[in-house]
Amino acid sequence: MPRVHVCEVGPRDGLQNARHLMSTEAKKAWISALAAAGLREIEVGSFVPPKLIPAMADTAEVVRHSLQIQGLKVVALAPNLKGFQRALEAGAHKVTFPVSASRAHSESNVRMTPEQMVEEVRKCARLGGAQIEGAVSTAFGCTMQGVVPEDEVVRIAASLAEFCDAVALADTVGYANPAQVKRLFRLVRSQIGSKLEGAHFHNTRGLGLANALAAYEEGVRNFDSSMGGLGGCPFAPGASGNVITEDLVFMFESMGVSTGIDLEKLFQARKILTEAIPEEPVYGHTPLAGLPKGFRAAA
Ligand code: COA
Ligand code: ZN
């Protein structure tokens, strides 16, 4: 049976951009419920200066909680060496670094040029201690600089592939379309082969699922998504939520592609999210409409 692997990024990408703070206890309960629904990888937070993103101030505690969940790969985002060291100290299994292909976004997001950021990640990889994913942000376009040349994306992905365990392409601001997704994944894969793993899409213009399907057809099997479609980079103007986990899982399961995720249990996890920050807008068609009569999951 065909399978895909979903990494839930709501506790990081989602909550970093939410208007309402989720308590540490609620985060823990939410993550536990996500894992109980079958998520095997969750990006539980980021190690950035708490002054910059107060919602991420408790990431170390959230990581420590998540490490107690059996079989869960605990991921954290880091923007620099200091963040990586904090992630190692907390015990994260995997650390994701945002390496923007747009110089404008890179400087706004991490105050480094893309080249400086690549070198920062290289330093961390030399230290070792966790799996490292280099996520090429704004790979499909940037709200600050507009077009991001595909050559730039390839160049950064190739540099990252030298020392990262995996490389992902991220549509940080929801500019991608399915034809572009197929072209760029094919192009980058032709340069770095199976090091290219993940796809990180935002649903800003409603194309999140279409892009995910295009990537799937191009051979991608690792997808980031966010429960309730929360998300967005606070340092990229116009960024909004990720592709919605509930709808992504429904799409794949109904196609006969197994995600290992139980949709009913996923809806229970969504309840924890919406009760914890009731004023925060959440999205998702499948949870509102319910599963179709006679629906059968892939597995
Ligand atoms: N965690 C905690 N504190 C950190 C830190 C980290 N990862 N990185 C730096 N700091 C602290 C420094 O120790 C320093 O503290 P001090 O003022 O008490 O001495 C202060 O922050 C400034 O450090 P500096 O290295 O000059 O950072 P900066 O101000 O140039 O900011 C980043 C650079 C990378 C830390 C910041 O731009 C950042 O966190 N960006 C990520 C934003 C993000 O999360 N985007 C969304 C996800 S893609
Ligand atoms: Zn994102």
Tab-separated table of C-alpha atoms in Angstrom, residues 23-297:
chain	number	residue	atom	x	y	z
A	23	SER	CA	-0.643	27.516	27.642
A	24	THR	CA	2.180	25.043	28.078
A	25	GLU	CA	-0.232	22.498	29.563
A	26	ALA	CA	-2.560	22.793	26.566
A	27	LYS	CA	0.374	22.401	24.170
A	28	LYS	CA	1.362	19.195	25.919
A	29	ALA	CA	-2.181	17.827	25.805
A	30	TRP	CA	-2.535	18.789	22.142
A	31	ILE	CA	0.752	17.133	21.163
A	32	SER	CA	-0.180	13.988	23.081
A	33	ALA	CA	-3.532	13.880	21.280
A	34	LEU	CA	-1.850	14.374	17.898
A	35	ALA	CA	0.499	11.502	18.646
A	36	ALA	CA	-2.452	9.376	19.789
A	37	ALA	CA	-4.078	10.059	16.408
A	38	GLY	CA	-1.055	8.510	14.716
A	39	LEU	CA	1.274	11.422	14.005
A	40	ARG	CA	4.810	10.036	14.271
A	41	GLU	CA	6.626	13.331	13.803
A	42	ILE	CA	5.690	16.685	15.326
A	43	GLU	CA	7.528	19.991	15.162
A	44	VAL	CA	6.752	21.003	18.713
A	45	GLY	CA	8.291	24.472	18.832
A	46	SER	CA	11.261	26.637	18.016
A	47	PHE	CA	14.341	27.813	19.868
A	48	VAL	CA	14.283	31.488	19.021
A	49	PRO	CA	14.708	34.440	21.398
A	50	PRO	CA	11.552	34.450	23.572
A	51	LYS	CA	11.399	38.229	23.218
A	52	LEU	CA	11.019	37.795	19.477
A	53	ILE	CA	8.308	35.105	19.609
A	54	PRO	CA	6.843	34.808	23.128
A	55	ALA	CA	4.670	31.844	22.053
A	56	MET	CA	7.853	29.760	21.746
A	57	ALA	CA	9.290	30.601	25.170
A	58	ASP	CA	8.321	27.210	26.622
A	59	THR	CA	9.722	25.047	23.820
A	60	ALA	CA	12.287	23.266	26.024
A	61	GLU	CA	9.553	22.116	28.381
A	62	VAL	CA	7.332	21.086	25.475
A	63	VAL	CA	10.205	19.090	23.948
A	64	ARG	CA	10.826	17.325	27.242
A	65	HIS	CA	7.146	16.368	27.458
A	66	SER	CA	7.094	15.177	23.852
A	67	LEU	CA	10.153	12.981	24.381
A	68	GLN	CA	8.076	10.865	26.754
A	69	ILE	CA	5.693	9.909	23.958
A	70	GLN	CA	6.825	6.562	22.611
A	71	GLY	CA	7.635	6.366	18.929
A	72	LEU	CA	7.346	10.109	18.344
A	73	LYS	CA	10.063	11.973	16.455
A	74	VAL	CA	10.380	15.302	18.250
A	75	VAL	CA	11.373	18.166	15.974
A	76	ALA	CA	12.248	21.757	16.802
A	77	LEU	CA	13.131	24.690	14.595
A	78	ALA	CA	16.313	26.666	15.209
A	79	PRO	CA	17.459	29.839	13.469
A	80	ASN	CA	21.108	29.705	14.501
A	81	LEU	CA	23.797	27.905	16.498
A	82	LYS	CA	22.428	29.134	19.812
A	83	GLY	CA	18.996	27.726	18.940
A	84	PHE	CA	20.600	24.443	17.894
A	85	GLN	CA	22.457	24.197	21.202
A	86	ARG	CA	19.240	24.852	23.097
A	87	ALA	CA	17.506	22.170	20.998
A	88	LEU	CA	20.266	19.645	21.778
A	89	GLU	CA	20.116	20.464	25.455
A	90	ALA	CA	16.373	19.816	25.468
A	91	GLY	CA	16.914	16.560	23.571
A	92	ALA	CA	15.126	17.183	20.252
A	93	HIS	CA	15.585	14.315	17.806
A	94	LYS	CA	15.628	16.550	14.767
A	95	VAL	CA	16.240	20.246	14.170
A	96	THR	CA	14.880	22.163	11.198
A	97	PHE	CA	16.642	25.281	9.932
A	98	PRO	CA	14.860	27.833	7.752
A	99	VAL	CA	17.251	28.778	4.961
A	100	SER	CA	15.532	31.291	2.767
A	101	ALA	CA	16.243	31.348	-0.951
A	102	SER	CA	15.144	34.987	-0.923
A	103	ARG	CA	17.812	37.297	0.422
A	104	ALA	CA	15.167	39.806	1.535
A	105	HIS	CA	13.252	37.218	3.542
A	106	SER	CA	16.424	35.677	4.945
A	107	GLU	CA	17.605	39.016	6.273
A	108	SER	CA	14.189	39.802	7.714
A	109	ASN	CA	13.760	36.367	9.265
A	110	VAL	CA	17.197	35.448	10.591
A	111	ARG	CA	19.249	38.618	9.976
A	112	MET	CA	21.636	36.667	7.804
A	113	THR	CA	22.062	36.358	4.060
A	114	PRO	CA	21.227	32.934	2.620
A	115	GLU	CA	24.981	32.226	2.327
A	116	GLN	CA	25.598	33.163	5.974
A	117	MET	CA	22.682	30.983	7.030
A	118	VAL	CA	24.038	28.006	5.066
A	119	GLU	CA	27.342	28.434	6.938
A	120	GLU	CA	25.475	28.676	10.263
A	121	VAL	CA	23.736	25.366	9.563
A	122	ARG	CA	27.034	23.822	8.442
A	123	LYS	CA	28.518	24.714	11.846
A	124	CYS	CA	25.608	23.010	13.598
A	125	ALA	CA	25.901	19.909	11.414
A	126	ARG	CA	29.591	19.662	12.357
A	127	LEU	CA	28.611	19.645	16.022
A	128	GLY	CA	26.119	16.835	15.435
A	129	GLY	CA	23.759	15.481	18.083
A	130	ALA	CA	20.475	15.588	16.164
A	131	GLN	CA	19.155	14.992	12.680
A	132	ILE	CA	19.280	18.160	10.639
A	133	GLU	CA	16.805	19.297	8.026
A	134	GLY	CA	17.569	22.264	5.828
A	135	ALA	CA	14.279	23.786	4.735
A	136	VAL	CA	14.633	26.048	1.721
A	137	SER	CA	12.116	28.770	2.607
A	138	THR	CA	10.425	31.024	0.044
A	139	ALA	CA	11.457	28.459	-2.583
A	140	PHE	CA	8.450	29.314	-4.746
A	141	GLY	CA	8.409	33.084	-4.379
A	142	CYS	CA	8.643	35.796	-1.750
A	143	THR	CA	6.306	38.588	-0.690
A	144	MET	CA	9.283	40.908	-0.171
A	145	GLN	CA	11.362	40.263	-3.252
A	146	GLY	CA	8.800	38.696	-5.589
A	147	VAL	CA	10.337	36.134	-7.912
A	148	VAL	CA	12.874	33.729	-6.441
A	149	PRO	CA	15.073	32.335	-9.236
A	150	GLU	CA	14.999	28.528	-9.455
A	151	ASP	CA	18.793	28.542	-9.816
A	152	GLU	CA	19.019	30.082	-6.352
A	153	VAL	CA	16.819	27.369	-4.888
A	154	VAL	CA	18.946	24.669	-6.513
A	155	ARG	CA	22.168	26.309	-5.333
A	156	ILE	CA	21.009	26.525	-1.708
A	157	ALA	CA	19.502	23.030	-1.730
A	158	ALA	CA	22.766	21.643	-3.124
A	159	SER	CA	24.835	23.409	-0.434
A	160	LEU	CA	22.523	22.108	2.296
A	161	ALA	CA	22.608	18.588	0.867
A	162	GLU	CA	26.369	18.496	1.565
A	163	PHE	CA	25.813	18.264	5.320
A	164	CYS	CA	22.077	18.023	6.127
A	165	ASP	CA	20.316	14.712	6.657
A	166	ALA	CA	17.390	15.945	4.603
A	167	VAL	CA	16.370	18.955	2.556
A	168	ALA	CA	12.840	20.308	2.155
A	169	LEU	CA	11.289	22.886	-0.128
A	170	ALA	CA	8.985	25.339	1.608
A	171	ASP	CA	6.382	27.631	0.105
A	172	THR	CA	6.519	30.058	3.021
A	173	VAL	CA	4.071	32.594	1.624
A	174	GLY	CA	1.741	30.425	-0.458
A	175	TYR	CA	2.910	31.433	-3.941
A	176	ALA	CA	3.330	27.965	-5.414
A	177	ASN	CA	1.157	26.329	-8.052
A	178	PRO	CA	1.075	22.630	-8.953
A	179	ALA	CA	3.014	22.957	-12.229
A	180	GLN	CA	5.744	24.913	-10.469
A	181	VAL	CA	5.813	22.373	-7.640
A	182	LYS	CA	6.397	19.515	-10.071
A	183	ARG	CA	9.048	21.430	-11.987
A	184	LEU	CA	11.014	22.572	-8.952
A	185	PHE	CA	10.919	19.267	-7.086
A	186	ARG	CA	12.061	17.486	-10.250
A	187	LEU	CA	14.835	20.019	-10.821
A	188	VAL	CA	16.138	19.913	-7.245
A	189	ARG	CA	15.908	16.120	-7.115
A	190	SER	CA	17.957	15.903	-10.308
A	191	GLN	CA	20.714	17.733	-8.392
A	192	ILE	CA	20.557	16.251	-4.886
A	193	GLY	CA	18.660	12.986	-5.344
A	194	SER	CA	16.976	11.415	-2.317
A	195	LYS	CA	18.347	14.073	0.065
A	196	LEU	CA	15.328	16.040	-1.099
A	197	GLU	CA	12.581	14.767	1.181
A	198	GLY	CA	10.004	17.175	2.464
A	199	ALA	CA	7.360	19.512	1.118
A	200	HIS	CA	6.103	22.381	3.263
A	201	PHE	CA	3.123	24.165	1.758
A	202	HIS	CA	1.018	27.085	2.873
A	203	ASN	CA	-2.600	27.436	1.870
A	204	THR	CA	-2.535	31.221	1.495
A	205	ARG	CA	-4.152	31.130	-1.950
A	206	GLY	CA	-6.082	27.916	-1.482
A	207	LEU	CA	-3.627	25.734	-3.409
A	208	GLY	CA	-2.139	23.830	-0.481
A	209	LEU	CA	-3.766	20.482	-1.284
A	210	ALA	CA	-3.308	20.847	-5.028
A	211	ASN	CA	0.377	21.498	-4.444
A	212	ALA	CA	0.663	18.556	-2.063
A	213	LEU	CA	-0.922	16.268	-4.646
A	214	ALA	CA	1.412	17.581	-7.353
A	215	ALA	CA	4.390	16.906	-5.089
A	216	TYR	CA	3.062	13.411	-4.348
A	217	GLU	CA	2.808	12.706	-8.056
A	218	GLU	CA	6.395	13.860	-8.369
A	219	GLY	CA	7.458	11.243	-5.803
A	220	VAL	CA	7.443	13.307	-2.586
A	221	ARG	CA	6.372	11.255	0.439
A	222	ASN	CA	7.076	13.614	3.370
A	223	PHE	CA	4.636	16.426	4.045
A	224	ASP	CA	4.448	19.138	6.667
A	225	SER	CA	0.983	20.337	7.587
A	226	SER	CA	-0.741	22.181	10.380
A	227	MET	CA	-3.886	21.311	12.260
A	228	GLY	CA	-6.674	23.802	11.635
A	229	GLY	CA	-4.505	25.472	8.998
A	230	LEU	CA	-2.802	27.650	11.585
A	231	GLY	CA	0.534	29.096	10.656
A	232	GLY	CA	2.712	31.566	8.885
A	233	CYS	CA	6.034	33.284	9.285
A	234	PRO	CA	5.779	36.497	11.341
A	235	PHE	CA	8.762	37.848	9.372
A	236	ALA	CA	7.259	37.337	5.926
A	237	PRO	CA	4.519	39.870	5.227
A	238	GLY	CA	1.314	38.263	3.967
A	239	ALA	CA	2.141	34.764	5.159
A	240	SER	CA	-0.809	32.727	6.417
A	241	GLY	CA	-1.649	29.185	7.404
A	242	ASN	CA	-0.170	25.887	6.360
A	243	VAL	CA	-1.867	23.207	4.366
A	244	ILE	CA	-4.472	21.771	6.737
A	245	THR	CA	-3.575	18.456	8.359
A	246	GLU	CA	-7.170	17.230	8.584
A	247	ASP	CA	-7.838	17.817	4.874
A	248	LEU	CA	-4.436	16.507	3.795
A	249	VAL	CA	-4.966	13.278	5.724
A	250	PHE	CA	-8.484	12.937	4.321
A	251	MET	CA	-7.217	13.451	0.778
A	252	PHE	CA	-4.521	10.804	1.045
A	253	GLU	CA	-6.576	8.277	3.010
A	254	SER	CA	-9.515	8.526	0.614
A	255	MET	CA	-7.093	8.021	-2.306
A	256	GLY	CA	-5.903	4.786	-0.682
A	257	VAL	CA	-2.596	6.307	0.433
A	258	SER	CA	-1.961	5.439	4.049
A	259	THR	CA	-0.900	8.157	6.480
A	260	GLY	CA	-1.098	5.998	9.613
A	261	ILE	CA	-3.375	8.683	11.058
A	262	ASP	CA	-6.867	8.064	12.438
A	263	LEU	CA	-9.173	10.873	11.320
A	264	GLU	CA	-11.640	10.547	14.189
A	265	LYS	CA	-8.802	10.815	16.676
A	266	LEU	CA	-7.417	13.721	14.695
A	267	PHE	CA	-10.739	15.530	15.199
A	268	GLN	CA	-10.400	14.927	18.936
A	269	ALA	CA	-6.980	16.571	18.841
A	270	ARG	CA	-8.551	19.483	16.978
A	271	LYS	CA	-11.030	19.861	19.818
A	272	ILE	CA	-8.167	20.310	22.261
A	273	LEU	CA	-6.718	22.986	19.991
A	274	THR	CA	-9.976	24.916	19.563
A	275	GLU	CA	-10.790	24.725	23.275
A	276	ALA	CA	-7.319	25.945	24.221
A	277	ILE	CA	-7.425	29.049	22.011
A	278	PRO	CA	-11.134	29.431	21.225
A	279	GLU	CA	-10.797	32.858	19.666
A	280	GLU	CA	-8.175	31.830	17.142
A	281	PRO	CA	-9.607	31.268	13.636
A	282	VAL	CA	-9.146	27.662	12.504
A	283	TYR	CA	-9.779	26.181	9.078
A	284	GLY	CA	-10.469	22.795	7.568
A	285	HIS	CA	-13.243	21.436	5.393
A	286	THR	CA	-13.213	17.808	6.482
A	287	PRO	CA	-13.738	18.432	10.208
A	288	LEU	CA	-16.680	20.734	9.471
A	289	ALA	CA	-18.375	18.535	6.871
A	290	GLY	CA	-17.562	15.240	8.562
A	291	LEU	CA	-16.375	12.077	6.870
A	292	PRO	CA	-18.428	10.844	3.907
A	293	LYS	CA	-20.846	7.995	4.537
A	294	GLY	CA	-19.087	4.726	3.876
A	295	PHE	CA	-15.656	6.352	4.100
A	296	ARG	CA	-12.892	3.821	4.474
A	297	ALA	CA	-9.388	4.744	5.492
